[in-house]
Short mmCIF file of C-alpha atoms in Angstrom, two decimals:
data_model
loop_
_atom_site.label_atom_id
_atom_site.label_comp_id
_atom_site.label_asym_id
_atom_site.label_seq_id
_atom_site.Cartn_x
_atom_site.Cartn_y
_atom_site.Cartn_z
CA MET A 27 0.00 0.06 0.04
CA ARG A 28 1.12 3.62 -0.67
CA TYR A 29 1.76 5.79 2.34
CA ARG A 30 -0.98 8.23 3.22
CA ASP A 31 0.03 11.15 5.49
CA ALA A 32 -2.99 11.40 7.93
CA ASP A 33 -1.47 14.32 9.75
CA PHE A 34 -1.30 16.42 6.38
CA ASP A 35 -3.77 14.89 4.23
CA ILE A 36 -4.12 17.40 1.40
CA ASP A 37 -6.35 15.17 -0.63
CA TRP A 38 -9.13 14.69 1.95
CA ASP A 39 -8.68 18.30 3.17
CA LEU A 40 -9.48 19.53 -0.41
CA LYS A 41 -12.40 17.16 -1.02
CA VAL A 42 -14.26 18.23 2.06
CA LYS A 43 -13.36 21.93 1.45
CA ARG A 44 -11.64 22.54 4.90
CA GLY A 45 -8.42 24.06 3.53
CA HIS A 46 -6.55 23.45 6.87
CA CYS A 47 -3.41 22.46 4.73
CA LEU A 48 -3.67 25.58 2.64
CA ASN A 49 -4.90 28.49 4.99
CA ASN A 50 -4.25 29.54 8.25
CA LEU A 51 -6.58 31.26 10.91
CA LYS A 52 -5.70 34.54 9.92
CA ILE A 53 -5.49 34.57 6.15
CA THR A 54 -7.60 32.85 3.41
CA LYS A 55 -4.94 32.73 0.81
CA PHE A 56 -6.48 30.12 -1.37
CA ASP A 57 -10.16 30.06 -2.04
CA ILE A 58 -11.45 26.36 -2.09
CA HIS A 59 -15.14 27.40 -2.36
CA GLY A 60 -14.76 29.30 -5.49
CA ASN A 61 -16.22 28.77 -8.85
CA VAL A 62 -14.98 25.41 -10.49
CA PHE A 63 -14.75 27.42 -13.72
CA SER A 64 -12.37 30.00 -12.57
CA THR A 65 -9.02 29.85 -14.12
CA SER A 66 -7.46 32.32 -11.73
CA ALA A 67 -4.16 30.96 -10.16
CA SER A 68 -5.15 32.78 -6.89
CA SER A 69 -8.41 30.90 -6.60
CA GLY A 70 -6.77 27.78 -5.18
CA PRO A 71 -5.79 24.26 -6.41
CA LYS A 72 -8.66 22.24 -8.00
CA SER A 73 -7.53 18.58 -7.56
CA ILE A 74 -4.93 16.23 -6.05
CA LYS A 75 -2.75 13.55 -7.64
CA ARG A 76 0.18 11.27 -6.63
CA VAL A 77 3.55 11.89 -8.28
CA HIS A 78 3.38 8.72 -10.40
CA GLU A 79 -0.05 10.00 -11.71
CA ILE A 80 1.26 13.31 -12.64
CA ILE A 81 4.72 12.42 -14.08
CA ASP A 82 5.41 9.56 -16.54
CA LYS A 83 8.96 8.84 -15.28
CA PRO A 84 9.49 10.53 -11.85
CA THR A 85 12.81 10.88 -10.27
CA PHE A 86 13.58 12.75 -7.15
CA LEU A 87 16.88 14.09 -8.44
CA ALA A 88 18.58 13.15 -11.68
CA ASP A 89 22.00 14.72 -12.15
CA GLY A 90 23.84 16.82 -9.58
CA VAL A 91 22.75 17.93 -6.12
CA SER A 92 24.18 14.88 -4.45
CA ALA A 93 21.86 12.58 -6.35
CA ALA A 94 23.76 9.57 -5.11
CA ASP A 95 22.70 10.32 -1.68
CA VAL A 96 18.95 10.21 -2.52
CA LYS A 97 17.01 6.90 -2.78
CA GLN A 98 13.77 7.04 -4.79
CA GLY A 99 10.75 6.34 -2.68
CA ARG A 100 8.67 3.40 -3.76
CA ILE A 101 5.66 3.55 -1.62
CA GLY A 102 5.12 7.33 -1.88
CA ILE A 103 6.71 8.45 1.35
CA TYR A 104 9.41 10.99 1.73
CA GLY A 105 11.26 12.64 4.77
CA PHE A 106 12.86 16.18 4.86
CA VAL A 107 14.87 17.61 7.81
CA PHE A 108 14.42 21.21 8.67
CA HIS A 109 15.85 23.40 11.57
CA ARG A 110 12.96 25.20 13.60
CA ASP A 111 13.10 26.76 17.10
CA GLY A 112 16.58 25.61 17.71
CA GLU A 113 16.30 21.98 16.91
CA TRP A 114 16.37 19.73 13.78
CA MET A 115 13.04 18.35 13.01
CA ILE A 116 11.77 15.66 10.46
CA SER A 117 8.81 16.48 8.20
CA ILE A 118 7.55 13.23 6.64
CA ILE A 119 4.99 13.51 3.76
CA ASP A 120 3.24 11.40 1.23
CA ASP A 121 3.65 12.18 -2.49
CA LYS A 122 0.33 13.80 -3.14
CA LEU A 123 0.49 17.28 -4.95
CA TYR A 124 -1.97 19.99 -5.84
CA LEU A 125 -2.90 20.38 -9.43
CA ARG A 126 -4.09 23.62 -11.27
CA SER A 127 -7.05 21.77 -13.06
CA PRO A 128 -9.92 19.87 -11.52
CA ASP A 129 -10.41 16.15 -12.24
CA TRP A 130 -12.27 15.00 -15.47
CA ASP A 131 -15.42 14.13 -13.38
CA SER A 132 -15.63 17.82 -12.22
CA PRO A 133 -17.16 20.51 -14.37
CA SER A 134 -14.54 22.71 -15.91
CA VAL A 135 -13.92 25.05 -18.93
CA GLN A 136 -11.15 22.73 -20.28
CA ARG A 137 -13.60 19.70 -20.14
CA HIS A 138 -16.38 21.73 -21.75
CA LEU A 139 -14.14 22.66 -24.58
CA LEU A 140 -12.80 19.23 -25.22
CA GLU A 141 -16.30 17.83 -25.36
CA GLN A 142 -17.09 19.98 -28.25
CA ILE A 143 -14.68 17.80 -30.18
CA ASP A 144 -16.24 14.45 -31.23
CA ARG A 145 -13.47 12.02 -30.34
CA GLU A 146 -13.31 8.95 -28.11
CA ASP A 147 -10.32 9.73 -25.92
CA ASN A 148 -11.48 13.11 -24.36
CA GLU A 149 -10.76 12.13 -20.89
CA THR A 150 -7.21 10.73 -21.76
CA GLU A 151 -6.52 13.81 -23.64
CA TYR A 152 -7.66 16.03 -20.77
CA ARG A 153 -5.31 14.14 -18.35
CA LYS A 154 -2.45 14.49 -20.80
CA THR A 155 -2.99 17.98 -21.38
CA TYR A 156 -3.96 19.36 -17.92
CA GLN A 157 -2.91 16.81 -15.12
CA THR A 158 0.42 15.75 -16.49
CA GLY A 159 3.88 17.00 -16.09
CA SER A 160 5.44 19.59 -13.87
CA GLN A 161 3.57 22.39 -15.34
CA SER A 162 0.23 20.97 -14.15
CA LEU A 163 1.13 21.58 -10.56
CA PHE A 164 -0.30 24.37 -8.51
CA PHE A 165 2.58 25.21 -6.30
CA ALA A 166 6.48 25.01 -6.95
CA GLN A 167 7.71 22.93 -9.93
CA CYS A 168 10.93 21.78 -11.46
CA ARG A 169 12.14 22.89 -14.86
CA ASP A 170 12.87 19.29 -15.52
CA GLN A 171 9.39 17.83 -16.14
CA ASN A 172 10.56 14.60 -14.54
CA LYS A 173 12.14 15.87 -11.36
CA THR A 174 10.04 15.95 -8.17
CA TRP A 175 12.23 17.33 -5.38
CA VAL A 176 11.07 20.99 -5.50
CA PRO A 177 7.45 20.31 -4.88
CA LEU A 178 8.05 17.59 -2.35
CA LEU A 179 10.49 19.89 -0.44
CA GLU A 180 7.96 22.68 -0.50
CA LYS A 181 5.13 20.38 0.71
CA ALA A 182 7.31 19.18 3.60
CA TYR A 183 8.34 22.75 4.46
CA ALA A 184 4.59 23.71 4.44
CA LYS A 185 3.78 20.88 6.81
CA ALA A 186 6.55 21.97 9.06
CA HIS A 187 4.95 25.38 9.39
CA GLY A 188 1.26 24.34 9.42
CA ASP A 189 0.04 25.24 5.95
CA TYR A 190 1.01 26.59 2.63
CA ALA A 191 -0.26 30.15 3.53
CA ALA A 192 2.46 30.25 6.25
CA LEU A 193 5.19 30.29 3.45
CA GLN A 194 3.84 33.70 2.04
CA GLY A 195 6.49 36.35 2.22
CA GLY A 196 9.27 36.65 4.67
CA TRP A 197 12.97 37.39 4.92
CA ILE A 198 15.59 35.59 2.98
CA GLY A 199 17.43 34.68 6.18
CA GLU A 200 14.39 32.77 7.53
CA GLY A 201 14.52 30.32 4.78
CA LEU A 202 18.32 29.87 5.01
CA GLU A 203 18.06 29.19 8.72
CA ASP A 204 15.51 26.69 8.31
CA VAL A 205 17.36 24.58 5.90
CA THR A 206 20.84 25.08 7.23
CA GLY A 207 20.50 25.52 11.03
CA GLY A 208 22.68 28.62 10.75
CA VAL A 209 22.23 32.07 12.23
CA THR A 210 21.27 35.01 10.13
CA THR A 211 22.47 38.76 10.63
CA GLU A 212 20.80 41.40 8.66
CA LEU A 213 23.27 44.05 7.21
CA LEU A 214 22.80 47.30 5.39
CA THR A 215 25.38 47.81 2.64
CA SER A 216 25.87 51.34 3.85
CA ASP A 217 26.83 50.01 7.31
CA ILE A 218 29.66 47.83 5.98
CA LEU A 219 33.03 49.51 7.64
CA ASP A 220 35.77 47.86 5.71
CA THR A 221 34.66 46.65 2.26
CA ASP A 222 37.86 44.81 1.61
CA GLU A 223 37.77 42.87 4.90
CA PHE A 224 33.98 42.09 4.21
CA TRP A 225 35.14 40.63 0.86
CA THR A 226 38.03 38.69 2.05
CA ASN A 227 36.72 37.24 5.25
CA GLU A 228 32.96 36.95 4.40
CA ILE A 229 31.97 37.14 0.62
CA LEU A 230 34.89 34.83 -0.55
CA LYS A 231 33.81 32.18 1.92
CA VAL A 232 30.23 31.81 0.46
CA ASN A 233 28.92 28.13 0.69
CA LYS A 234 31.65 27.36 3.08
CA GLU A 235 31.20 29.55 6.15
CA PHE A 236 28.34 31.78 5.00
CA LEU A 237 25.34 32.03 2.62
CA PHE A 238 24.16 35.46 1.46
CA GLY A 239 20.83 36.66 0.26
CA CYS A 240 20.50 40.20 -1.21
CA SER A 241 17.82 42.61 -2.00
CA THR A 242 17.17 46.18 -2.77
CA GLY A 243 14.21 48.54 -2.47
CA ILE A 244 13.39 47.31 0.97
CA LEU A 245 13.57 50.60 2.79
CA GLY A 246 12.27 52.89 0.13
CA SER A 247 9.33 52.96 -2.20
CA GLY A 248 11.34 50.58 -4.28
CA PHE A 249 9.57 48.29 -6.56
CA GLY A 250 10.84 48.81 -10.06
CA THR A 251 14.19 47.96 -11.83
CA ARG A 252 17.64 49.20 -11.42
CA ASP A 253 19.61 48.29 -14.44
CA GLY A 254 17.65 44.95 -14.58
CA ILE A 255 17.72 44.22 -10.80
CA THR A 256 14.09 44.08 -9.39
CA GLY A 257 13.41 45.83 -6.09
CA GLY A 258 11.68 43.93 -3.38
CA HIS A 259 12.85 40.69 -4.43
CA ALA A 260 15.38 38.00 -2.99
CA TYR A 261 18.66 37.30 -4.84
CA VAL A 262 21.21 34.68 -3.72
CA VAL A 263 25.04 34.86 -4.02
CA ILE A 264 26.20 31.42 -5.19
CA ASP A 265 29.78 32.05 -6.04
CA ALA A 266 32.61 34.73 -5.57
CA ARG A 267 35.74 34.94 -7.54
CA GLU A 268 38.87 37.32 -8.07
CA ILE A 269 39.94 36.92 -11.43
CA PRO A 270 43.82 37.60 -12.52
CA ALA A 271 42.83 40.90 -13.97
CA GLY A 272 42.18 42.00 -10.47
CA GLN A 273 38.33 42.17 -10.77
CA ARG A 274 36.28 41.07 -7.77
CA LEU A 275 33.13 39.29 -9.13
CA THR A 276 30.10 37.72 -7.43
CA ARG A 277 27.80 35.14 -9.09
CA PHE A 278 24.00 35.74 -8.29
CA ARG A 279 21.03 33.56 -8.78
CA ASN A 280 17.54 35.21 -9.30
CA PRO A 281 15.39 32.26 -7.80
CA TRP A 282 12.13 33.62 -9.40
CA GLY A 283 13.38 34.95 -12.71
CA LYS A 284 12.80 33.70 -16.02
CA GLY A 285 15.09 34.34 -18.88
CA LYS A 286 16.91 37.81 -18.43
CA LYS A 287 13.90 39.14 -16.42
CA GLY A 288 15.14 40.61 -13.11
CA ASN A 289 18.88 39.91 -14.06
CA TRP A 290 21.64 42.61 -13.84
CA GLN A 291 22.20 44.15 -17.28
CA GLY A 292 25.28 46.23 -16.49
CA ALA A 293 29.12 45.61 -16.28
CA TRP A 294 30.06 41.72 -16.37
CA SER A 295 26.46 40.78 -17.37
CA ASP A 296 25.94 38.60 -20.53
CA GLY A 297 26.54 40.46 -23.68
CA SER A 298 28.64 43.20 -21.93
CA LYS A 299 32.06 44.43 -23.21
CA GLU A 300 33.62 43.31 -19.79
CA LEU A 301 32.67 39.59 -20.45
CA PRO A 302 34.54 38.50 -23.43
CA PRO A 303 34.29 34.91 -24.77
CA GLU A 304 37.58 33.54 -22.84
CA ILE A 305 36.33 34.91 -19.39
CA PRO A 306 33.22 32.67 -19.03
CA LEU A 307 35.42 29.53 -19.35
CA GLU A 308 37.46 30.89 -16.38
CA LEU A 309 34.24 31.53 -14.28
CA ASN A 310 32.54 28.23 -15.41
CA HIS A 311 29.72 30.51 -16.94
CA LYS A 312 27.20 29.84 -19.67
CA PHE A 313 25.85 32.51 -21.72
CA GLY A 314 22.13 32.79 -21.59
CA SER A 315 21.82 30.82 -18.23
CA ASP A 316 18.41 31.49 -16.91
CA SER A 317 18.45 33.73 -13.76
CA VAL A 318 22.32 33.36 -13.22
CA PHE A 319 24.47 36.49 -13.77
CA TRP A 320 27.83 37.99 -12.56
CA ILE A 321 28.12 41.40 -11.00
CA SER A 322 31.25 43.07 -9.81
CA TYR A 323 31.71 43.52 -6.07
CA LYS A 324 31.67 47.23 -6.59
CA ASP A 325 28.32 47.21 -8.26
CA LEU A 326 26.99 44.69 -5.73
CA LEU A 327 27.55 47.17 -2.99
CA ARG A 328 26.19 50.17 -5.10
CA LYS A 329 22.94 48.40 -6.29
CA TYR A 330 22.00 46.19 -3.28
CA GLN A 331 20.90 47.73 -0.10
CA HIS A 332 20.43 44.70 2.38
CA PHE A 333 22.26 41.44 3.14
CA ASP A 334 20.94 38.39 4.91
CA ARG A 335 24.22 36.79 6.04
CA THR A 336 23.65 33.40 7.46
CA ARG A 337 26.54 31.75 9.24
CA LEU A 338 27.03 27.87 8.71
CA PHE A 339 27.79 25.62 11.68
CA MET A 340 27.05 22.18 9.88
CA ASP A 341 30.18 19.93 9.58
CA ASN A 342 32.27 22.55 11.32
CA PRO A 343 34.28 20.92 14.37
CA ASP A 344 35.26 24.41 15.52
CA TRP A 345 31.86 25.44 16.76
CA ARG A 346 29.96 23.89 19.76
CA ILE A 347 26.23 24.80 19.84
CA SER A 348 24.03 24.78 22.96
CA HIS A 349 20.56 26.34 23.60
CA LYS A 350 18.00 26.47 26.26
CA TRP A 351 14.28 27.40 26.13
CA MET A 352 12.39 29.11 28.89
CA SER A 353 9.25 30.75 29.66
CA VAL A 354 8.93 34.24 31.41
CA GLU A 355 6.07 36.53 32.39
CA VAL A 356 6.01 39.31 29.95
CA SER A 357 4.66 42.71 31.18
CA CYS A 358 2.29 44.73 28.86
CA ARG A 359 4.65 47.59 29.11
CA LYS A 360 8.19 47.71 28.12
CA ALA A 361 10.36 46.36 30.93
CA GLN A 362 13.60 44.67 31.55
CA ILE A 363 13.22 40.89 32.40
CA GLU A 364 15.77 39.89 35.28
CA GLN A 365 16.74 36.49 33.49
CA ASN A 366 20.63 35.97 33.38
CA PHE A 367 22.82 33.60 31.88
CA ARG A 368 26.54 33.24 33.10
CA ILE A 369 29.09 32.12 30.39
CA VAL A 370 32.53 31.10 31.47
CA LEU A 371 35.39 31.52 28.88
CA LYS A 372 38.62 29.69 29.78
CA LYS A 373 40.35 30.96 26.72
CA GLU A 374 39.99 33.57 24.03
CA THR A 375 37.54 32.38 21.48
CA PRO A 376 34.81 33.75 18.94
CA VAL A 377 31.34 33.59 20.61
CA LEU A 378 28.10 33.93 18.89
CA MET A 379 24.86 34.69 21.13
CA VAL A 380 21.38 34.56 19.77
CA LEU A 381 18.00 35.32 21.51
CA SER A 382 15.33 33.56 19.87
CA GLN A 383 11.36 33.34 20.05
CA LEU A 384 9.37 30.41 18.60
CA ASP A 385 8.79 30.56 14.92
CA ASP A 386 5.34 32.38 14.83
CA ARG A 387 4.40 31.22 11.43
CA PHE A 388 3.16 27.95 12.89
CA PHE A 389 0.87 29.95 15.25
CA THR A 390 -0.59 32.43 12.63
CA GLY A 391 -3.99 33.58 13.96
CA LEU A 392 -3.21 32.52 17.59
CA ARG A 393 -1.13 35.47 18.39
CA GLY A 394 -2.30 38.06 21.03
CA GLN A 395 -2.78 41.71 20.61
CA TYR A 396 0.89 42.65 21.54
CA LYS A 397 3.98 42.00 19.35
CA ILE A 398 6.79 41.01 21.80
CA ARG A 399 10.34 42.10 20.53
CA LEU A 400 13.30 40.81 22.61
CA GLN A 401 16.89 42.27 23.13
CA PHE A 402 19.66 41.44 25.52
CA ARG A 403 22.62 43.19 27.29
CA LEU A 404 26.08 41.63 27.70
CA HIS A 405 28.62 42.72 30.25
CA GLU A 406 31.37 41.30 32.36
CA VAL A 407 30.46 39.91 35.82
CA ASP A 408 30.45 42.70 38.62
CA SER A 409 30.94 45.37 35.79
CA LEU A 410 27.44 46.42 34.74
CA GLU A 411 28.39 49.49 32.89
CA GLU A 412 32.04 49.10 31.59
CA HIS A 413 32.21 47.02 28.43
CA ASP A 414 28.44 46.95 28.34
CA TYR A 415 27.09 45.69 24.85
CA ARG A 416 23.40 45.74 23.81
CA SER A 417 21.74 43.84 21.08
CA ALA A 418 19.88 46.02 18.50
CA GLN A 419 16.91 45.65 16.28
CA PRO A 420 17.57 45.59 12.66
CA TRP A 421 15.83 48.55 11.83
#
């Protein structure tokens, strides 16, 4: 028997029109009671199928991305690991996915049009056209029509946060922390004191010690384009190089882009005079690659306003991590909570301290009327004022 996830049963949830797997208590993002003839993408998914019913030759991963480490499931069960509330958690799901179009047995515009044609295989043609391949999925999909890891990862992530609506919007660092277990610091480009040191000690260590997300237009009115870069959207740094000519270059991915939409169109972009045919070989770059582009470090600092820098701890023996959750009585007014932690350092060493609250996406709609923001003060024992450091809000 194929596995059915009773805790996150999207099939039954849609059939009885509850929408618990789609919407939360606060926002009805996806309309499951709407007109079945509606073709609006925002109206909500119309049906559910298993992976083998949607894709002819499904494969979780084909080439790359550590494909050898993944074993294809045979009974429709998949497990993913995410980091939430200071701990790693396992999200186990079945392989049922939401589709854009309703089943043949339900009335729809597509079925009505096909029935105008006098042929015997209308139902088969309907399934092939509207319910087959990655393009038929309502949510995330892979470019490769046979790969399934993107929609299954998204489903497991939605389950870990309660529903699909909980994934709507957010900061780049939130997602990076959830999949890496790292700690994110928000930086403004204008606050970087030494840009040379930032390049050497941080940007060049991307994918090893740090991950970086970038955006622009966050603090202004800024939705529009700046030499191709779209404001209000997330970009990811995937590589950094310093070529023999002395140029510092960063390689970006635009996760939501298609073709050149949202891509940098200035110096070192595809087709620019700074990128002659021999340079891409050195940079391992292919012209015309969807949503991937190079930009100089100088232009990066000039065009982007905001960094989400995530420090990685996985597979790094130099770091030891510990945490403790506790409950405190919070006053309605701004007040200092007398909760202390004592840390003893026996030798000089880098230390990273983080004050966290529970991930409130899981509790959307259950919040009280107050928004609680936490800060802390760090000082030496018996020296409350001297060498006193305080955490600060990003903005």
